[in-house]
Amino acid sequence: ELKVEQNPLFLSMQEGKNYTIYCNYSTTSDRLYWYRQDPGKSLESLFVLLSNGAVKQEGRLMASLDTKARLSTLHITAAVHDLSATYFCAVVIMDSNYQLIWGAGTKLIIKP
Amino acid sequence: NAGVTQTPKFQVLKTGQSMTLQCAQDMNHEYMSWYRQDPGMGLRLIHYSVGAGITDQGEVPNGYNVSRSTTEDFPLRLLSAAPSQTSVYFCASRSGTVSYEQYFGPGTRLTVT
């Protein structure tokens, strides 16, 4: 069964700290997406990782993909309150019209 | 360019009622999909379409129907609402470029009593 597991599922941290969210998946895939969701809102695309070793950065967020380890990380540097949200990773199912399987999400709360 | 739009934003149904959730996109995307989001479970695919006239089932299709008569519109029909269908529903369309990035509508919050 194809599974996408995120951890932690909940993270409360102080502003200024660094932390990493992990996304593990159970089958071969060559692309992975990270999305952000604010409470009561829709999903916003953050990163598209298209190959092994891909690394993308936007502001205080950096995402990477290791397809051999079936692992992606979302690293937060010097967290600020505005980054409080739920973060989802989603993995493409190969040979499936690029359908996505989603992780359960990581709810991130950053305290001032 | 409105992107992906959904109506209504909120809906309350009684068990057994039927309704249609509307979804439209103006990006000329061939691929569109419907997801439901339940607490702690991420998104689950209900149905998807790879173009006008072509639809297929996702992970949780039971109790839902779809059709795709135009590229722009992809309505989701609840045939006989059940409390288990209480959820937030998102419609998405997907870029046809190499990234295949999905763009989401604002969502419909549905409560079935």
Short mmCIF file of C-alpha atoms in Angstrom, two decimals:
data_model
loop_
_atom_site.label_atom_id
_atom_site.label_comp_id
_atom_site.label_asym_id
_atom_site.label_seq_id
_atom_site.Cartn_x
_atom_site.Cartn_y
_atom_site.Cartn_z
CA GLU A 1 0.00 0.00 0.00
CA LEU A 2 1.32 3.40 -0.93
CA LYS A 3 1.76 5.55 2.14
CA VAL A 4 3.05 9.04 2.73
CA GLU A 5 4.02 9.75 6.30
CA GLN A 6 4.84 13.14 7.68
CA ASN A 7 6.43 13.80 11.00
CA PRO A 8 5.92 15.43 13.23
CA LEU A 9 2.18 15.92 12.83
CA PHE A 10 2.23 18.82 15.24
CA LEU A 11 5.05 21.18 16.03
CA SER A 12 5.11 24.16 18.35
CA MET A 13 8.27 26.21 18.27
CA GLN A 14 9.66 29.57 19.20
CA GLU A 15 10.47 32.30 16.74
CA GLY A 16 14.08 32.30 15.67
CA LYS A 17 14.55 28.53 15.93
CA ASN A 18 15.31 26.07 13.15
CA TYR A 19 13.39 22.89 12.51
CA THR A 20 12.78 20.21 9.91
CA ILE A 21 9.60 18.46 8.79
CA TYR A 22 10.04 15.00 7.29
CA CYS A 23 8.05 13.32 4.54
CA ASN A 24 8.62 9.61 3.96
CA TYR A 25 6.90 7.62 1.25
CA SER A 26 6.66 3.93 0.58
CA THR A 27 6.98 3.51 -3.19
CA THR A 28 9.08 4.70 -6.08
CA SER A 29 8.32 8.23 -7.16
CA ASP A 30 10.31 10.90 -8.92
CA ARG A 31 8.44 14.00 -7.89
CA LEU A 32 7.11 15.49 -4.73
CA TYR A 33 5.17 18.61 -3.83
CA TRP A 34 4.96 20.74 -0.71
CA TYR A 35 1.87 22.80 0.00
CA ARG A 36 0.90 25.24 2.71
CA GLN A 37 -2.59 25.65 4.16
CA ASP A 38 -3.70 28.43 6.49
CA PRO A 39 -6.68 27.75 8.77
CA GLY A 40 -9.94 27.76 6.82
CA LYS A 41 -8.13 28.44 3.56
CA SER A 42 -7.16 26.56 0.45
CA LEU A 43 -3.82 24.96 -0.38
CA GLU A 44 -0.96 26.99 -1.77
CA SER A 45 1.90 25.44 -3.67
CA LEU A 46 5.31 25.97 -2.10
CA PHE A 47 7.74 23.68 -3.88
CA VAL A 48 7.82 21.23 -6.76
CA LEU A 49 10.72 18.77 -6.50
CA LEU A 50 11.25 16.95 -9.77
CA SER A 51 14.34 14.80 -9.35
CA ASN A 52 16.67 13.10 -6.92
CA GLY A 53 18.80 15.63 -5.11
CA ALA A 54 16.49 18.54 -5.95
CA VAL A 55 16.74 21.41 -3.51
CA LYS A 56 14.57 24.50 -3.59
CA GLN A 57 14.52 27.53 -1.31
CA GLU A 58 12.09 30.34 -0.79
CA GLY A 59 12.79 32.74 2.03
CA ARG A 60 13.13 30.83 5.29
CA LEU A 61 11.91 27.55 3.77
CA MET A 62 14.08 25.00 2.01
CA ALA A 63 12.88 21.69 0.59
CA SER A 64 14.92 18.74 -0.62
CA LEU A 65 14.23 15.36 -2.16
CA ASP A 66 16.13 12.07 -1.87
CA THR A 67 14.34 9.57 -4.10
CA LYS A 68 16.64 6.72 -3.12
CA ALA A 69 15.77 7.13 0.56
CA ARG A 70 12.15 8.02 -0.36
CA LEU A 71 12.45 11.07 1.83
CA SER A 72 11.81 14.77 1.50
CA THR A 73 12.53 17.42 4.09
CA LEU A 74 11.16 20.90 4.61
CA HIS A 75 13.59 22.95 6.66
CA ILE A 76 12.60 26.12 8.43
CA THR A 77 15.34 28.59 9.26
CA ALA A 78 14.91 31.24 11.97
CA ALA A 79 11.16 30.72 12.13
CA VAL A 80 8.80 33.68 12.21
CA HIS A 81 5.16 33.79 13.30
CA ASP A 82 3.92 34.21 9.70
CA LEU A 83 5.09 30.69 8.90
CA SER A 84 2.47 29.24 11.23
CA ALA A 85 0.31 26.97 9.01
CA THR A 86 -0.24 23.33 8.12
CA TYR A 87 2.26 21.93 5.65
CA PHE A 88 1.48 18.99 3.38
CA CYS A 89 3.67 16.87 1.19
CA ALA A 90 2.24 14.94 -1.75
CA VAL A 91 3.89 12.25 -3.85
CA VAL A 92 3.15 11.32 -7.44
CA ILE A 93 2.02 7.76 -8.07
CA MET A 94 4.01 6.54 -11.03
CA ASP A 95 2.03 5.44 -14.10
CA SER A 96 -1.20 6.85 -12.73
CA ASN A 97 -1.78 10.07 -14.68
CA TYR A 98 0.36 11.77 -12.04
CA GLN A 99 -2.15 11.26 -9.26
CA LEU A 100 -1.02 12.40 -5.85
CA ILE A 101 -0.99 10.68 -2.49
CA TRP A 102 -0.97 13.12 0.39
CA GLY A 103 0.58 13.12 3.79
CA ALA A 104 -1.61 13.91 6.78
CA GLY A 105 -0.05 17.34 7.23
CA THR A 106 2.17 18.97 9.84
CA LYS A 107 0.53 21.69 11.88
CA LEU A 108 3.18 24.24 12.72
CA ILE A 109 2.67 26.86 15.41
CA ILE A 110 5.37 29.46 15.86
CA LYS A 111 5.17 31.45 19.05
CA PRO A 112 6.48 35.00 19.25
CA ASN B 1 -7.60 35.20 -14.49
CA ALA B 2 -9.76 33.80 -11.66
CA GLY B 3 -7.94 30.45 -11.42
CA VAL B 4 -10.10 27.73 -9.87
CA THR B 5 -13.47 28.76 -8.48
CA GLN B 6 -15.90 26.74 -6.38
CA THR B 7 -19.47 27.28 -5.28
CA PRO B 8 -20.98 27.25 -2.74
CA LYS B 9 -18.48 28.02 0.02
CA PHE B 10 -20.68 26.52 2.71
CA GLN B 11 -23.58 24.07 2.55
CA VAL B 12 -25.71 22.22 5.06
CA LEU B 13 -27.66 19.19 3.86
CA LYS B 14 -29.96 16.74 5.50
CA THR B 15 -29.31 13.04 5.16
CA GLY B 16 -30.65 11.77 1.86
CA GLN B 17 -30.60 15.10 0.04
CA SER B 18 -28.64 15.52 -3.17
CA MET B 19 -26.65 18.45 -4.41
CA THR B 20 -23.98 19.52 -6.87
CA LEU B 21 -20.75 21.25 -5.98
CA GLN B 22 -19.59 23.47 -8.80
CA CYS B 23 -16.01 23.87 -9.97
CA ALA B 24 -14.64 25.93 -12.84
CA GLN B 25 -11.18 26.90 -14.04
CA ASP B 26 -10.04 29.42 -16.63
CA MET B 27 -6.47 28.17 -17.14
CA ASN B 28 -7.33 25.74 -19.95
CA HIS B 29 -6.08 22.80 -17.87
CA GLU B 30 -7.02 19.37 -19.12
CA TYR B 31 -6.68 17.61 -15.77
CA MET B 32 -9.11 18.38 -12.96
CA SER B 33 -9.83 16.59 -9.73
CA TRP B 34 -11.95 16.56 -6.60
CA TYR B 35 -10.58 15.91 -3.13
CA ARG B 36 -12.06 15.73 0.29
CA GLN B 37 -10.18 16.84 3.35
CA ASP B 38 -10.91 15.40 6.75
CA PRO B 39 -9.05 16.25 9.97
CA GLY B 40 -5.78 14.36 10.35
CA MET B 41 -6.13 12.54 7.02
CA GLY B 42 -4.67 14.84 4.40
CA LEU B 43 -6.48 14.98 1.08
CA ARG B 44 -8.13 12.01 -0.56
CA LEU B 45 -8.93 11.86 -4.25
CA ILE B 46 -12.61 11.34 -5.09
CA HIS B 47 -12.73 11.57 -8.89
CA TYR B 48 -10.59 13.05 -11.59
CA SER B 49 -10.76 13.92 -15.27
CA VAL B 50 -8.01 14.06 -17.87
CA GLY B 51 -10.12 16.00 -20.36
CA ALA B 52 -13.64 16.75 -21.52
CA GLY B 53 -15.71 13.59 -21.65
CA ILE B 54 -13.21 11.51 -19.65
CA THR B 55 -13.55 10.83 -15.93
CA ASP B 56 -12.25 8.19 -13.57
CA GLN B 57 -12.49 7.17 -9.95
CA GLY B 58 -10.02 8.06 -7.27
CA GLU B 59 -9.48 6.61 -3.83
CA VAL B 60 -12.92 7.36 -2.32
CA PRO B 61 -15.53 7.58 -5.13
CA ASN B 62 -18.55 5.97 -3.47
CA GLY B 63 -21.52 8.29 -3.12
CA TYR B 64 -20.23 10.79 -5.65
CA ASN B 65 -20.67 11.29 -9.39
CA VAL B 66 -18.86 13.57 -11.79
CA SER B 67 -19.09 14.60 -15.42
CA ARG B 68 -16.90 16.75 -17.65
CA SER B 69 -18.73 18.22 -20.60
CA THR B 70 -16.34 21.16 -21.06
CA THR B 71 -12.69 21.81 -20.29
CA GLU B 72 -13.68 24.56 -17.84
CA ASP B 73 -16.25 22.85 -15.62
CA PHE B 74 -16.08 19.78 -13.40
CA PRO B 75 -19.12 19.47 -11.09
CA LEU B 76 -19.30 16.95 -8.25
CA ARG B 77 -22.68 15.45 -7.40
CA LEU B 78 -23.64 13.95 -4.09
CA LEU B 79 -26.34 11.45 -4.85
CA SER B 80 -27.83 10.88 -1.39
CA ALA B 81 -25.93 12.75 1.30
CA ALA B 82 -24.76 10.90 4.40
CA PRO B 83 -23.17 12.25 7.60
CA SER B 84 -19.92 10.52 6.57
CA GLN B 85 -19.72 12.97 3.68
CA THR B 86 -19.33 15.91 6.06
CA SER B 87 -16.01 17.31 4.95
CA VAL B 88 -14.24 20.10 3.13
CA TYR B 89 -14.18 19.58 -0.63
CA PHE B 90 -11.47 20.97 -2.85
CA CYS B 91 -11.43 21.10 -6.61
CA ALA B 92 -8.05 21.34 -8.33
CA SER B 93 -6.76 21.70 -11.84
CA ARG B 94 -3.32 20.75 -13.02
CA SER B 95 -0.79 22.37 -15.23
CA GLY B 96 0.11 20.44 -18.36
CA THR B 97 3.75 21.50 -18.15
CA VAL B 98 6.55 19.34 -16.80
CA SER B 99 5.86 20.29 -13.17
CA TYR B 100 2.23 19.05 -13.24
CA GLU B 101 1.59 21.44 -10.40
CA GLN B 102 -1.96 21.45 -9.01
CA TYR B 103 -3.93 24.62 -8.33
CA PHE B 104 -6.71 24.50 -5.78
CA GLY B 105 -10.04 26.22 -5.47
CA PRO B 106 -11.12 27.88 -2.20
CA GLY B 107 -13.07 24.84 -1.01
CA THR B 108 -16.63 23.99 -0.04
CA ARG B 109 -17.38 23.19 3.59
CA LEU B 110 -20.22 20.65 3.63
CA THR B 111 -22.12 19.52 6.70
CA VAL B 112 -24.61 16.67 6.49
CA THR B 113 -26.99 16.35 9.46
#
